[in-house]
Coordinates of C-alpha atoms in Angstrom, one line a residue:
Chain Q
M1 CA -7.0 16.6 57.0
S2 CA -5.2 19.3 55.1
R3 CA -1.8 19.4 53.7
R4 CA 0.7 22.1 52.7
V5 CA 1.7 22.2 49.0
V6 CA 4.2 24.2 47.0
V7 CA 3.2 25.2 43.5
G8 CA 5.8 26.2 40.9
V9 CA 4.6 27.9 37.7
F10 CA 6.8 27.6 34.6
D11 CA 6.5 29.0 31.1
D12 CA 8.1 26.3 29.0
E13 CA 7.6 22.6 28.3
A14 CA 11.3 21.8 28.5
N15 CA 11.7 23.6 31.8
L16 CA 8.8 21.7 33.2
L17 CA 10.2 18.4 32.1
G18 CA 13.5 19.3 33.6
V19 CA 12.3 20.4 36.9
T20 CA 9.9 17.4 37.2
Q21 CA 12.8 15.0 36.6
E22 CA 15.0 16.7 39.1
A23 CA 12.3 17.0 41.8
R24 CA 11.7 13.3 41.5
A25 CA 15.4 12.5 41.6
E26 CA 15.8 14.5 44.8
G27 CA 13.0 12.5 46.4
L28 CA 10.4 15.3 46.5
K29 CA 6.8 14.2 46.5
I30 CA 5.2 15.2 43.2
L31 CA 1.4 15.6 43.8
D32 CA 0.5 16.4 40.2
V33 CA 1.5 18.4 37.1
Y34 CA -0.8 20.6 35.1
T35 CA -0.2 21.5 31.5
P36 CA -2.2 23.2 28.7
Y37 CA -1.7 20.2 26.4
A38 CA -0.3 16.7 26.6
V39 CA 3.5 16.9 27.1
H40 CA 5.3 13.8 25.7
G41 CA 7.7 12.2 28.2
L42 CA 6.0 13.8 31.2
D43 CA 4.6 10.4 32.5
A44 CA 8.2 9.1 32.5
A45 CA 9.5 12.2 34.2
M46 CA 6.8 12.0 36.9
G47 CA 7.4 8.3 37.3
L48 CA 3.8 7.4 36.6
R49 CA 3.2 3.7 36.2
A50 CA 1.4 2.5 33.0
S51 CA -2.3 3.0 33.0
R52 CA -4.5 0.0 33.6
L53 CA -7.2 1.4 31.4
P54 CA -6.2 -0.7 28.4
W55 CA -7.0 -3.8 30.4
V56 CA -10.5 -2.5 31.0
C57 CA -10.9 -1.8 27.3
F58 CA -9.6 -5.3 26.4
L59 CA -11.8 -7.1 28.8
A60 CA -14.9 -5.1 27.9
A61 CA -14.2 -5.8 24.2
I62 CA -13.9 -9.6 24.8
T63 CA -17.0 -9.6 27.0
G64 CA -19.1 -7.5 24.5
A65 CA -18.1 -9.6 21.6
A66 CA -18.8 -12.9 23.4
L67 CA -22.2 -11.8 24.6
K68 CA -23.2 -10.5 21.2
L69 CA -22.0 -13.7 19.5
W70 CA -24.0 -15.8 21.9
F71 CA -27.1 -13.6 21.5
E72 CA -27.0 -13.9 17.7
F73 CA -26.6 -17.7 17.9
W74 CA -29.5 -17.8 20.4
T75 CA -31.9 -15.7 18.3
T76 CA -31.2 -17.3 14.9
M77 CA -30.8 -20.9 16.1
V78 CA -32.7 -21.4 19.3
D79 CA -35.4 -18.9 19.8
W80 CA -36.6 -18.0 16.3
P81 CA -34.8 -19.8 13.5
L82 CA -35.3 -18.0 10.2
N83 CA -34.4 -19.3 6.7
I84 CA -32.4 -16.5 5.1
G85 CA -31.2 -17.3 1.6
G86 CA -31.0 -21.0 2.4
K87 CA -28.0 -20.3 4.7
P88 CA -27.5 -22.5 7.7
W89 CA -28.9 -21.3 11.1
N90 CA -25.4 -20.9 12.6
S91 CA -23.9 -18.6 9.8
L92 CA -20.9 -17.2 11.6
P93 CA -19.8 -14.9 8.7
A94 CA -23.1 -13.1 8.9
F95 CA -22.6 -12.5 12.7
V96 CA -19.1 -11.0 12.4
P97 CA -20.0 -7.4 11.4
V98 CA -22.5 -6.9 14.2
T99 CA -20.2 -8.6 16.7
F100 CA -17.4 -6.3 15.7
E101 CA -19.6 -3.2 16.1
V102 CA -20.9 -4.3 19.5
M103 CA -17.3 -5.1 20.6
V104 CA -16.2 -1.6 19.7
L105 CA -19.2 0.0 21.3
S106 CA -18.9 -1.9 24.6
A107 CA -15.1 -1.4 24.7
G108 CA -15.4 2.4 23.9
L109 CA -18.2 3.2 26.3
T110 CA -16.8 1.1 29.2
T111 CA -13.4 2.7 28.8
V112 CA -14.8 6.2 28.8
F113 CA -17.1 5.6 31.8
T114 CA -14.4 3.8 33.8
F115 CA -12.1 6.8 33.1
L116 CA -14.8 9.2 34.2
V117 CA -15.4 7.3 37.4
L118 CA -11.7 6.9 38.3
A119 CA -11.0 10.5 37.5
R120 CA -14.1 11.5 39.6
L121 CA -15.5 13.5 36.7
R122 CA -19.2 14.0 36.7
P123 CA -21.7 16.5 35.2
G124 CA -21.9 19.7 37.3
K125 CA -18.5 19.1 39.0
R126 CA -16.8 22.4 39.8
P127 CA -13.5 22.6 37.8
A128 CA -10.5 22.5 40.0
M129 CA -8.6 25.5 38.7
L130 CA -5.2 25.4 40.3
F131 CA -3.8 28.3 38.3
P132 CA -5.7 29.9 35.4
G133 CA -2.6 30.0 33.2
V134 CA -2.5 26.2 32.8
T135 CA -5.4 26.5 30.3
D136 CA -3.2 28.9 28.2
D137 CA 0.5 28.9 28.3
R138 CA 1.7 28.0 31.9
F139 CA 3.0 24.7 33.2
V140 CA 2.5 24.0 36.9
L141 CA 4.3 21.5 39.2
M142 CA 2.7 20.8 42.6
L143 CA 4.8 19.4 45.3
E144 CA 3.7 18.2 48.8
E145 CA 5.5 19.5 51.9
S146 CA 5.7 16.0 53.1
D147 CA 7.6 16.3 56.4
A148 CA 9.9 18.4 58.6
Q149 CA 12.8 17.7 56.3
F150 CA 11.1 19.7 53.5
D151 CA 13.4 22.6 52.7
L152 CA 11.6 25.4 51.0
V153 CA 14.7 27.3 50.2
R154 CA 16.2 24.3 48.4
V155 CA 13.0 23.8 46.4
R156 CA 13.0 27.5 45.4
R157 CA 16.5 27.2 44.2
L158 CA 15.6 24.1 42.2
F159 CA 12.6 26.0 40.7
E160 CA 14.7 29.0 39.9
K161 CA 17.2 26.9 38.0
F162 CA 14.4 26.1 35.6
G163 CA 13.2 29.7 35.2
V164 CA 10.2 29.6 37.6
V165 CA 7.7 32.3 36.9
A166 CA 5.9 32.2 40.3
V167 CA 6.1 30.1 43.5
E168 CA 3.2 29.8 45.9
E169 CA 2.7 27.9 49.2
R170 CA -0.9 26.8 49.8
I171 CA -2.9 24.8 52.2
E172 CA -5.1 22.2 50.6
E173 CA -8.2 20.6 52.0
A174 CA -8.3 16.9 51.6
G175 CA -10.3 15.3 48.9
C176 CA -10.4 18.1 46.4
P177 CA -7.0 18.6 44.8
G178 CA -6.4 22.1 43.6
E179 CA -9.7 23.5 45.0
L180 CA -8.1 26.0 47.2
Chain O
M1 CA 29.5 0.7 -1.7
N2 CA 31.2 2.0 1.4
D3 CA 32.6 -1.0 3.1
R4 CA 33.8 1.0 6.0
Q5 CA 30.2 1.5 7.0
F6 CA 29.1 -2.1 6.4
P7 CA 29.1 -3.8 9.8
A8 CA 30.9 -7.1 9.9
R9 CA 27.8 -9.0 11.1
L10 CA 25.9 -8.0 8.0
A11 CA 28.8 -8.3 5.7
A12 CA 29.3 -11.9 6.8
L13 CA 25.8 -12.7 5.5
R14 CA 26.4 -11.4 2.0
R15 CA 28.2 -14.5 0.7
P16 CA 25.6 -17.0 2.1
A17 CA 22.8 -14.8 0.7
A18 CA 24.5 -14.7 -2.7
A19 CA 24.9 -18.5 -2.6
V20 CA 21.3 -19.0 -1.7
A21 CA 20.2 -16.7 -4.5
A22 CA 22.5 -18.5 -7.0
I23 CA 21.4 -22.0 -6.1
G24 CA 17.7 -21.0 -5.9
G25 CA 18.1 -19.3 -9.3
V26 CA 19.5 -22.4 -10.9
I27 CA 16.8 -24.6 -9.5
L28 CA 14.1 -22.2 -10.6
L29 CA 15.6 -21.9 -14.1
S30 CA 15.6 -25.7 -14.4
G31 CA 12.0 -25.7 -13.1
L32 CA 11.0 -23.4 -16.0
R33 CA 12.0 -26.3 -18.3
I34 CA 10.9 -29.3 -16.2
A35 CA 7.6 -28.0 -14.8
P36 CA 6.9 -24.8 -16.7
A37 CA 3.3 -24.2 -15.5
R38 CA 4.2 -24.2 -11.8
A39 CA 7.6 -22.7 -12.0
W40 CA 6.4 -19.7 -14.1
A41 CA 3.7 -19.2 -11.5
D42 CA 6.3 -19.2 -8.8
L43 CA 8.4 -16.7 -10.7
L44 CA 5.3 -14.5 -10.9
L45 CA 4.7 -14.9 -7.2
A46 CA 8.3 -14.0 -6.2
S47 CA 8.5 -11.1 -8.7
F48 CA 5.1 -9.7 -7.6
A49 CA 6.1 -10.0 -3.9
M50 CA 9.3 -8.1 -4.7
V51 CA 7.5 -5.4 -6.7
C52 CA 5.1 -5.0 -3.8
L53 CA 7.9 -4.7 -1.2
G54 CA 9.7 -2.1 -3.4
L55 CA 6.4 -0.2 -3.7
S56 CA 5.8 -0.3 0.0
G57 CA 9.2 1.2 0.6
I58 CA 8.7 4.2 -1.7
F59 CA 5.0 4.4 -0.6
F60 CA 6.2 4.7 3.0
V61 CA 8.7 7.5 2.1
A62 CA 6.1 9.3 0.0
L63 CA 3.5 9.0 2.8
Q64 CA 5.8 10.7 5.2
Y65 CA 6.6 13.5 2.8
A66 CA 3.0 14.0 1.9
T67 CA 1.9 14.2 5.5
G68 CA 4.9 16.2 6.7
A69 CA 5.8 13.5 9.2
V70 CA 8.9 14.1 11.3
W71 CA 9.1 11.0 13.5
S72 CA 10.0 8.8 10.5
I73 CA 12.8 10.8 9.0
P74 CA 15.5 8.5 10.6
L75 CA 13.7 5.6 8.9
R76 CA 13.6 7.2 5.5
R77 CA 16.8 5.6 4.2
V78 CA 15.4 2.1 5.1
G79 CA 12.3 2.9 3.0
E80 CA 14.5 4.1 0.2
A81 CA 16.6 0.9 0.4
L82 CA 13.5 -1.2 0.3
A83 CA 12.4 0.7 -2.8
A84 CA 15.6 -0.5 -4.5
V85 CA 14.1 -3.9 -5.0
L86 CA 11.5 -2.4 -7.3
P87 CA 13.7 -2.8 -10.5
V88 CA 14.5 -6.4 -9.6
G89 CA 10.9 -7.4 -9.2
S90 CA 10.0 -5.4 -12.4
L91 CA 12.4 -7.5 -14.4
G92 CA 10.8 -10.7 -13.1
I93 CA 7.3 -9.5 -13.9
L94 CA 8.4 -8.5 -17.4
A95 CA 10.0 -11.9 -17.9
V96 CA 6.8 -13.6 -17.0
L97 CA 4.6 -11.4 -19.2
L98 CA 6.9 -11.5 -22.2
L99 CA 8.3 -15.0 -22.1
H100 CA 5.4 -17.0 -20.8
P101 CA 2.1 -15.1 -21.2
A102 CA 0.4 -18.5 -21.5
I103 CA 0.3 -18.5 -17.7
Y104 CA -2.9 -16.4 -18.2
P105 CA -5.7 -18.7 -19.5
W106 CA -7.1 -15.8 -21.6
Y107 CA -3.9 -15.5 -23.6
G108 CA -4.7 -16.6 -27.1
H109 CA -8.1 -17.9 -26.0
S110 CA -10.1 -14.7 -25.3
E111 CA -13.2 -16.6 -26.5
I112 CA -13.4 -18.3 -23.2
V113 CA -14.6 -15.1 -21.6
T114 CA -18.4 -15.1 -22.2
E115 CA -19.9 -13.7 -19.1
G116 CA -21.2 -10.2 -18.6
W117 CA -19.0 -7.3 -19.8
A118 CA -17.4 -9.8 -22.3
G119 CA -16.8 -7.1 -24.9
F120 CA -14.9 -4.9 -22.4
K121 CA -13.0 -7.9 -21.0
H122 CA -11.9 -8.9 -24.5
A123 CA -10.6 -5.4 -25.2
W124 CA -9.0 -5.1 -21.8
L125 CA -7.3 -8.5 -21.9
S126 CA -5.8 -8.1 -25.4
Y127 CA -2.2 -9.0 -25.1
P128 CA -0.6 -5.9 -26.7
F129 CA -2.7 -3.6 -24.5
F130 CA -1.9 -5.8 -21.5
L131 CA 1.8 -5.4 -22.1
V132 CA 1.6 -1.6 -22.7
R133 CA -0.2 -1.2 -19.4
A134 CA 2.4 -3.2 -17.6
V135 CA 5.2 -1.0 -19.0
I136 CA 3.3 2.1 -18.0
Y137 CA 2.8 0.9 -14.4
L138 CA 6.4 -0.1 -14.0
A139 CA 7.8 3.0 -15.7
A140 CA 5.6 5.3 -13.5
W141 CA 6.7 3.5 -10.3
L142 CA 10.4 3.4 -11.2
G143 CA 10.3 7.0 -12.4
F144 CA 8.8 8.4 -9.2
S145 CA 10.8 6.1 -7.0
S146 CA 14.2 7.1 -8.5
A147 CA 13.3 10.8 -8.6
I148 CA 12.3 10.9 -4.9
R149 CA 15.4 8.9 -3.8
R150 CA 17.7 11.1 -6.0
N151 CA 16.3 14.3 -4.4
S152 CA 16.6 12.8 -0.9
R153 CA 20.3 11.9 -1.5
R154 CA 21.1 15.3 -3.1
Q155 CA 19.8 16.9 0.1
D156 CA 22.5 15.0 2.1
R157 CA 25.0 17.2 0.2
E158 CA 23.1 20.4 -0.3
G159 CA 20.7 20.6 2.6
G160 CA 17.9 23.2 2.5
I161 CA 14.2 23.0 2.5
E162 CA 13.7 23.3 -1.3
L163 CA 14.5 19.6 -2.0
S164 CA 12.0 18.6 0.7
R165 CA 9.3 20.7 -0.9
K166 CA 10.1 19.1 -4.3
N167 CA 9.8 15.6 -2.8
T168 CA 6.6 16.5 -1.1
R169 CA 5.1 17.5 -4.5
L170 CA 6.5 14.4 -6.2
S171 CA 5.1 12.2 -3.3
V172 CA 1.6 13.6 -3.6
A173 CA 1.6 13.0 -7.4
F174 CA 3.0 9.5 -6.8
M175 CA 0.3 8.6 -4.4
V176 CA -2.4 9.5 -6.9
V177 CA -0.7 7.6 -9.7
F178 CA 0.1 4.7 -7.4
G179 CA -3.5 4.4 -6.2
V180 CA -4.8 3.8 -9.7
T181 CA -1.9 1.9 -11.2
F182 CA -1.5 -0.5 -8.3
W183 CA -5.1 -1.4 -8.3
L184 CA -5.0 -2.1 -12.1
A185 CA -1.7 -4.0 -11.9
S186 CA -3.0 -6.3 -9.2
T187 CA -6.1 -6.9 -11.4
D188 CA -4.0 -7.5 -14.5
W189 CA -1.3 -9.7 -13.1
V190 CA -3.0 -11.7 -10.4
M191 CA -6.8 -11.5 -10.8
S192 CA -6.7 -12.3 -14.5
L193 CA -5.2 -15.7 -13.7
E194 CA -8.8 -16.6 -13.2
P195 CA -10.5 -14.5 -15.9
H196 CA -14.0 -15.6 -15.1
W197 CA -13.8 -14.4 -11.5
A198 CA -14.0 -10.7 -10.5
S199 CA -13.7 -8.9 -7.2
T200 CA -14.1 -5.2 -7.0
I201 CA -12.2 -5.0 -3.7
F202 CA -9.2 -6.8 -5.1
G203 CA -7.1 -3.7 -5.5
I204 CA -7.5 -2.4 -1.9
Y205 CA -7.0 -6.0 -0.7
H206 CA -3.6 -6.0 -2.4
F207 CA -2.8 -2.6 -1.1
S208 CA -3.5 -3.7 2.5
G209 CA -1.3 -6.8 2.2
M210 CA 1.4 -4.8 0.4
F211 CA 1.7 -2.1 3.0
L212 CA 1.4 -4.5 6.0
S213 CA 4.3 -6.7 4.7
G214 CA 6.2 -3.5 3.8
L215 CA 6.0 -2.2 7.3
A216 CA 7.1 -5.6 8.7
T217 CA 10.1 -5.6 6.4
L218 CA 10.9 -2.0 7.4
A219 CA 10.8 -3.0 11.0
L220 CA 13.0 -6.0 10.4
L221 CA 15.6 -4.0 8.4
A222 CA 15.6 -1.2 10.9
L223 CA 16.0 -3.6 13.8
A224 CA 18.9 -5.4 12.1
L225 CA 20.6 -2.0 11.2
R226 CA 20.1 -0.7 14.8
A227 CA 21.5 -3.9 16.3
T228 CA 24.6 -3.9 14.1
G229 CA 25.3 -0.2 14.4
P230 CA 24.4 2.1 11.5
L231 CA 21.1 3.2 13.0
R232 CA 22.1 3.0 16.6
H233 CA 21.9 6.7 17.2
G234 CA 19.2 7.5 14.6
V235 CA 16.4 5.2 15.4
S236 CA 15.1 4.9 18.9
N237 CA 12.3 3.0 20.7
D238 CA 9.9 5.7 19.7
Q239 CA 10.2 4.9 16.0
F240 CA 9.7 1.2 16.7
L241 CA 6.7 2.0 18.9
D242 CA 5.2 3.8 15.9
L243 CA 6.1 1.0 13.5
G244 CA 4.6 -1.5 15.8
R245 CA 1.4 0.5 16.0
L246 CA 1.2 0.8 12.2
I247 CA 1.7 -3.0 11.9
V248 CA -1.2 -3.6 14.4
A249 CA -3.4 -1.1 12.5
F250 CA -2.6 -2.5 9.0
A251 CA -2.9 -6.1 10.1
T252 CA -6.4 -5.2 11.3
F253 CA -7.1 -3.3 8.1
W254 CA -6.0 -6.3 6.1
A255 CA -8.3 -8.6 8.1
Y256 CA -11.2 -6.1 7.5
I257 CA -10.7 -6.1 3.8
W258 CA -10.1 -9.8 3.7
F259 CA -13.4 -10.4 5.5
S260 CA -15.2 -7.8 3.4
Q261 CA -14.3 -9.8 0.2
Y262 CA -15.0 -13.2 1.8
M263 CA -18.4 -12.2 3.4
L264 CA -19.9 -10.6 0.3
I265 CA -19.0 -13.7 -1.9
W266 CA -20.3 -16.0 0.8
Y267 CA -23.5 -14.0 1.2
A268 CA -24.4 -13.5 -2.4
N269 CA -23.5 -17.1 -3.2
L270 CA -23.1 -16.5 -7.0
T271 CA -21.5 -19.4 -8.9
E272 CA -18.9 -17.3 -10.8
E273 CA -17.9 -15.6 -7.6
T274 CA -17.8 -18.5 -5.2
S275 CA -15.6 -20.6 -7.6
Y276 CA -12.6 -18.6 -6.2
M277 CA -13.4 -19.4 -2.5
V278 CA -14.6 -23.0 -3.2
L279 CA -11.2 -23.8 -4.7
R280 CA -9.3 -22.2 -1.8
T281 CA -11.3 -23.7 1.0
S282 CA -11.3 -27.3 -0.3
S283 CA -8.9 -30.1 -1.2
G284 CA -6.1 -29.3 1.2
W285 CA -6.0 -25.6 0.5
G286 CA -8.6 -25.1 3.3
S287 CA -6.0 -25.3 6.1
L288 CA -3.8 -22.7 4.4
F289 CA -6.9 -20.5 4.1
V290 CA -7.2 -20.5 7.9
V291 CA -3.4 -20.2 8.5
N292 CA -3.5 -17.1 6.2
L293 CA -5.8 -15.3 8.6
L294 CA -3.9 -16.4 11.6
L295 CA -0.5 -15.2 10.2
N296 CA -1.7 -11.9 8.8
W297 CA -3.9 -10.7 11.5
T298 CA -4.5 -12.8 14.7
L299 CA -1.0 -13.6 15.7
P300 CA 0.7 -10.3 15.0
F301 CA -2.3 -8.4 16.4
L302 CA -2.2 -10.2 19.7
L303 CA 1.6 -10.3 19.9
L304 CA 2.0 -6.5 19.4
L305 CA -1.0 -5.4 21.4
P306 CA 0.9 -4.6 24.6
R307 CA 3.0 -1.5 24.3
A308 CA 6.1 -3.1 25.7
N309 CA 6.0 -5.7 22.9
K310 CA 6.1 -3.1 20.2
I311 CA 9.4 -1.8 21.6
N312 CA 11.0 -5.1 22.5
P313 CA 13.2 -6.0 19.5
R314 CA 12.4 -9.8 19.9
T315 CA 8.7 -9.5 19.8
L316 CA 8.6 -6.9 17.1
A317 CA 10.9 -9.0 15.0
A318 CA 8.9 -12.1 15.6
A319 CA 5.6 -10.4 14.7
S320 CA 7.3 -9.0 11.6
L321 CA 8.5 -12.4 10.5
I322 CA 5.0 -13.8 11.1
V323 CA 3.5 -11.0 8.9
L324 CA 6.0 -11.8 6.1
L325 CA 5.2 -15.5 6.3
G326 CA 1.6 -14.5 6.1
R327 CA 2.2 -12.3 3.1
V328 CA 3.9 -15.3 1.3
C329 CA 0.9 -17.5 2.3
D330 CA -1.6 -14.9 1.1
L331 CA 0.1 -14.5 -2.4
Y332 CA 0.6 -18.3 -2.6
L333 CA -3.2 -18.7 -2.0
M334 CA -4.0 -16.2 -4.7
I335 CA -1.6 -17.3 -7.4
I336 CA -0.9 -21.1 -7.0
P337 CA -4.3 -22.8 -6.6
P338 CA -5.4 -22.3 -10.3
F339 CA -2.3 -24.3 -11.3
S340 CA -2.7 -27.1 -8.8
A341 CA -6.4 -27.4 -8.0
A342 CA -6.2 -30.9 -6.7
S343 CA -3.3 -30.7 -4.4
S344 CA -2.0 -28.1 -2.0
R345 CA 1.4 -29.9 -1.7
P346 CA 4.2 -27.3 -2.2
A347 CA 6.7 -27.9 -5.0
I348 CA 10.4 -27.4 -4.9
W349 CA 10.1 -24.5 -7.3
D350 CA 8.1 -22.6 -4.7
F351 CA 10.9 -22.7 -2.3
A352 CA 13.5 -21.9 -5.0
A353 CA 11.6 -18.8 -6.1
L354 CA 11.0 -17.6 -2.6
S355 CA 14.6 -18.1 -1.4
V356 CA 15.9 -16.2 -4.5
A357 CA 13.4 -13.4 -3.5
A358 CA 14.5 -13.4 0.2
A359 CA 18.2 -13.5 -0.6
G360 CA 17.8 -10.9 -3.3
L361 CA 15.8 -8.7 -1.0
F362 CA 18.6 -8.7 1.6
L363 CA 21.4 -8.1 -0.9
V364 CA 19.7 -5.3 -2.8
T365 CA 18.4 -3.4 0.2
M366 CA 21.8 -3.6 2.0
R367 CA 23.6 -2.5 -1.1
S368 CA 21.3 0.4 -1.5
F369 CA 21.3 1.3 2.2
F370 CA 25.1 1.4 2.5
A371 CA 25.5 3.5 -0.7
S372 CA 24.5 6.7 1.2
E373 CA 24.3 8.1 4.7
P374 CA 22.3 5.9 7.1
I375 CA 20.0 8.8 8.0
P376 CA 19.1 11.8 5.8
V377 CA 21.6 14.2 7.3
G378 CA 20.6 17.1 5.1
D379 CA 16.9 17.1 6.1
P380 CA 16.2 20.3 8.0
F381 CA 13.7 18.5 10.3
L382 CA 16.2 15.7 11.2
S383 CA 17.2 17.4 14.5
S384 CA 13.6 17.6 15.7
A385 CA 13.0 14.0 14.7
L386 CA 16.0 12.9 16.8
K387 CA 14.6 14.8 19.8
I388 CA 11.1 13.2 19.8
K389 CA 10.1 11.7 23.1
K390 CA 6.8 9.9 23.7

């Protein structure tokens, strides 16, 4: 399935924020926004809901810490008890640093890999270059021509209000956003 | 003081606060006669807590100047107001050191120090040198603090970038001086209560607690000032989000340093080092020892972890209050056990000293805050700070 998209190219952060806010207020369907750097406030302007990635991080941290703690108790108390400086087998303070490190490691790696999988990023993937300028100094808003009501003239007028640099209409193949 | 700016809801608290300070002060003064050992320790505790809060105020301001931070400019006056408690705490510290130096076991009995480095310790803990050092620390802090605040207020009238540059240079110099003097001061005033015990991490441990409780106090003051009006347009959720993040970060930093000290002492298991922990984990102090960790790290960390809770005034205020309770608990555990090894029961003098400190903190910070513009209107970067969106 393919869909028709309208791409507006802007040259300024403030204009992009403004046009995104108005496009959303007018009920236009925002497919995505491409910027050369992270623009503060853009997530709110696009109406993105909060990322659930922190939950992945939190759960991975808890799981990693719990498993490591259990493993340390098992090795030093059950499987191969060693007398170290006359300390009791179950010496919790000695386990804390390693538990902490493993917690950070498992949380960090799990978060990164979850993100890569969700964002469908993998080695050798062809970069989806919507408009070369977004790696430099251009800001791009991509709208979907959702139905017959979509009024290109009105959208152009909206774009021009925010000093649009270029407007393009494209046909996009499903499954590869931006690979046109 | 400009009463026109002073919101009614805060002004109404001034009389009760003054009454609490007066009553607490009378009780504490009578305590100095009835139970001198404990009451002087309480005065030391309250004064040191005040000095730390004052330092955290000016340290916060200096940190922002030194790093060229813009987001925190609307909060600068809150930090400066907090720094105003520095002279009050300094008076309390000087009172303890001058009027009751016997609070330190080495005073007049330097022969009790016989362990390693005894020669150095005798010289370091000689009373005149001890006093001279205290005066140097306090004079340096007060000097930097008043210079930075004066420049910042002058900028309100004159504007321009030159005063910002001047304050940046002062701030960088202050941070270097502060790093050394605060470490030495915490060793002198708190660690030498137990002269046989030594911990090389003590200075940074105090720094972590000082800045954590300072951030919590900043958050509470800023929340109160936004809710009642003066900061309604200056301080937005973005500033509170960042304060909340800093509280989470420094609570974790405190726990990290706390554990580093505890674990090394536990692991090495040397008699002269474990005495400190043995006293604080036994005979009733043990429960406070655990509560300390909960209040300073576990509870505020979990409470402020979700982003929404850092912005929500209720949860941010709750976490900040927990942190402040934790700070009191932490200092209490450091200062009081040597004077009451057998029992962890609180004395009335404890409450008297702490209520004087709390009421004094409110009165002094409010007085200082309302003596000038609520936000630094002359700072050239203020307009970009007010536009920040995250």
